[in-house]
């Protein structure tokens, strides 16, 4: 099954093999976040201010939790708890068995960055540029301040946390201390989530480029120009980098050189992040279509 949220206010369950419609669950607001699947439930936040837990098989509502403002942060489930940010300025933790709130961490302003978890810590940013590391009890360990808002989902790997900011920077911080290891300047801000493979970091930017950097030094290895904003995140499979652009194209790039292997044209800007499973590339476009390509 493929699960997709839409601006038409619906959460969809689609057959991954043939693309047939299985079910949809209606909400009262747009679903701009990526659903998360755990324990046979699909978790998705909506701009109507509710987090929904829906049966992956039937699409029936299991439970929901309301916050005060729209949810534009993708949920993450770890150890029986679902974590998500909201425009009410909090990162929320909900027990998925009791459906009760465990804690909410006051981030000051809207949290549209989706949380990342590593070694019992939670990493996320807010719309004023604060980047937080907190524990699973909601206690802050450290905070870093970027110059502008952080909407991207952090990547935590090998003791380093990577994230982009609207200040046109890709940051690499020590995950334990928050100390800055390096900063890479792009031409415009970014909401793209970094992706790491071996010693390479891949990221998109509003400047229209897809970048490949050395993960240790931030040295640019290559960059590919799409000509339009890249708000989705690159993914890598079998030495091919897949990433969509606001020009309506899904690009397949050589991992070493950044040269185009092929491109697929849709009828609208691609703002989503693709997913590869079972030799199939899945992604959505603003032309109201979900695509599945053999790769």
Phi, psi and omega in degrees: 000146173244132182245128187224131170267155186220157174291349177278011175082003184253148168257126186249144168247121186235140177296125185289339184274311186245358178076011181288143177294130176253311179198166170217147177242122183275139172240184181255013180207165178295147176252101185258004184252165178274124178296155178235134183251128177203138176054043179063019176240145174254121180258131179210138175264153182231158176289356173279000177089011179247142164263127182251139171243111189241142178300128179293332182277315189253340185080008179278146181289128173270310175196168177216158179224130183260137170242179192278340184220174183303150177255117179234023178243132180287137181285155172227138180248126178219128174050047174077013178230143175252132183243137179199154175260168179209167179288356175283358177089012182240151162262124186256146173234121182238131174288122186281351176271307181277341184065016178266152178287130176274314175198166167223130183262127183279107179265359174093311179224180185310137176249103177250352171288135178275140185289148172239142184243142176197129176052046176067022175234154182243133182238134179193165179238173175234179187280000174257357178101005175281135176241127189245147165238117179232162177268180185286000174256003179085016179264130183286135175263312175205165179220142177236148182242118170271173185279337179219179187300155179240111180251338184291158173276130179292156170244125179243119181202142177053038176077010181234140175248126181248140175200158177253164180221160174289357174276013176072028181236147165253123183254147169234116181242150171294124187294333181278320188251339186082006180291137181285123176271316173197167179219130180248128182267129172256179183278335178217173180294168183218142171243009182282139177275128180295152177229130182246135172227118185054239182256026180241139175246133179243138181202152176252169183211160175293349177283358177092002182257150165254122185255146168237121184236157169288124186293339182267328187243347185070012176291133180288125177269313172199165171216146181240130182265122174267337181090351180221164184304139175245101182257339174283177183249142176290149170231154184238135176211125179052048176065022174241133177262122179251132179200139177264167182218163177291355173281001177086008183250143168260123184257142170244114186245147175293130186295331184272324187247339185079007179285150183285123171276315174195167175217148182239129186261129175251182183265010181196168178304142177256112180250354184273165174263128180288161177230136177249127177207134178053046178061026179231136178259120181250137175198159177250159178227160178283006171276011177076020182242150168250130185249147173229116182244137175286132180229000000 
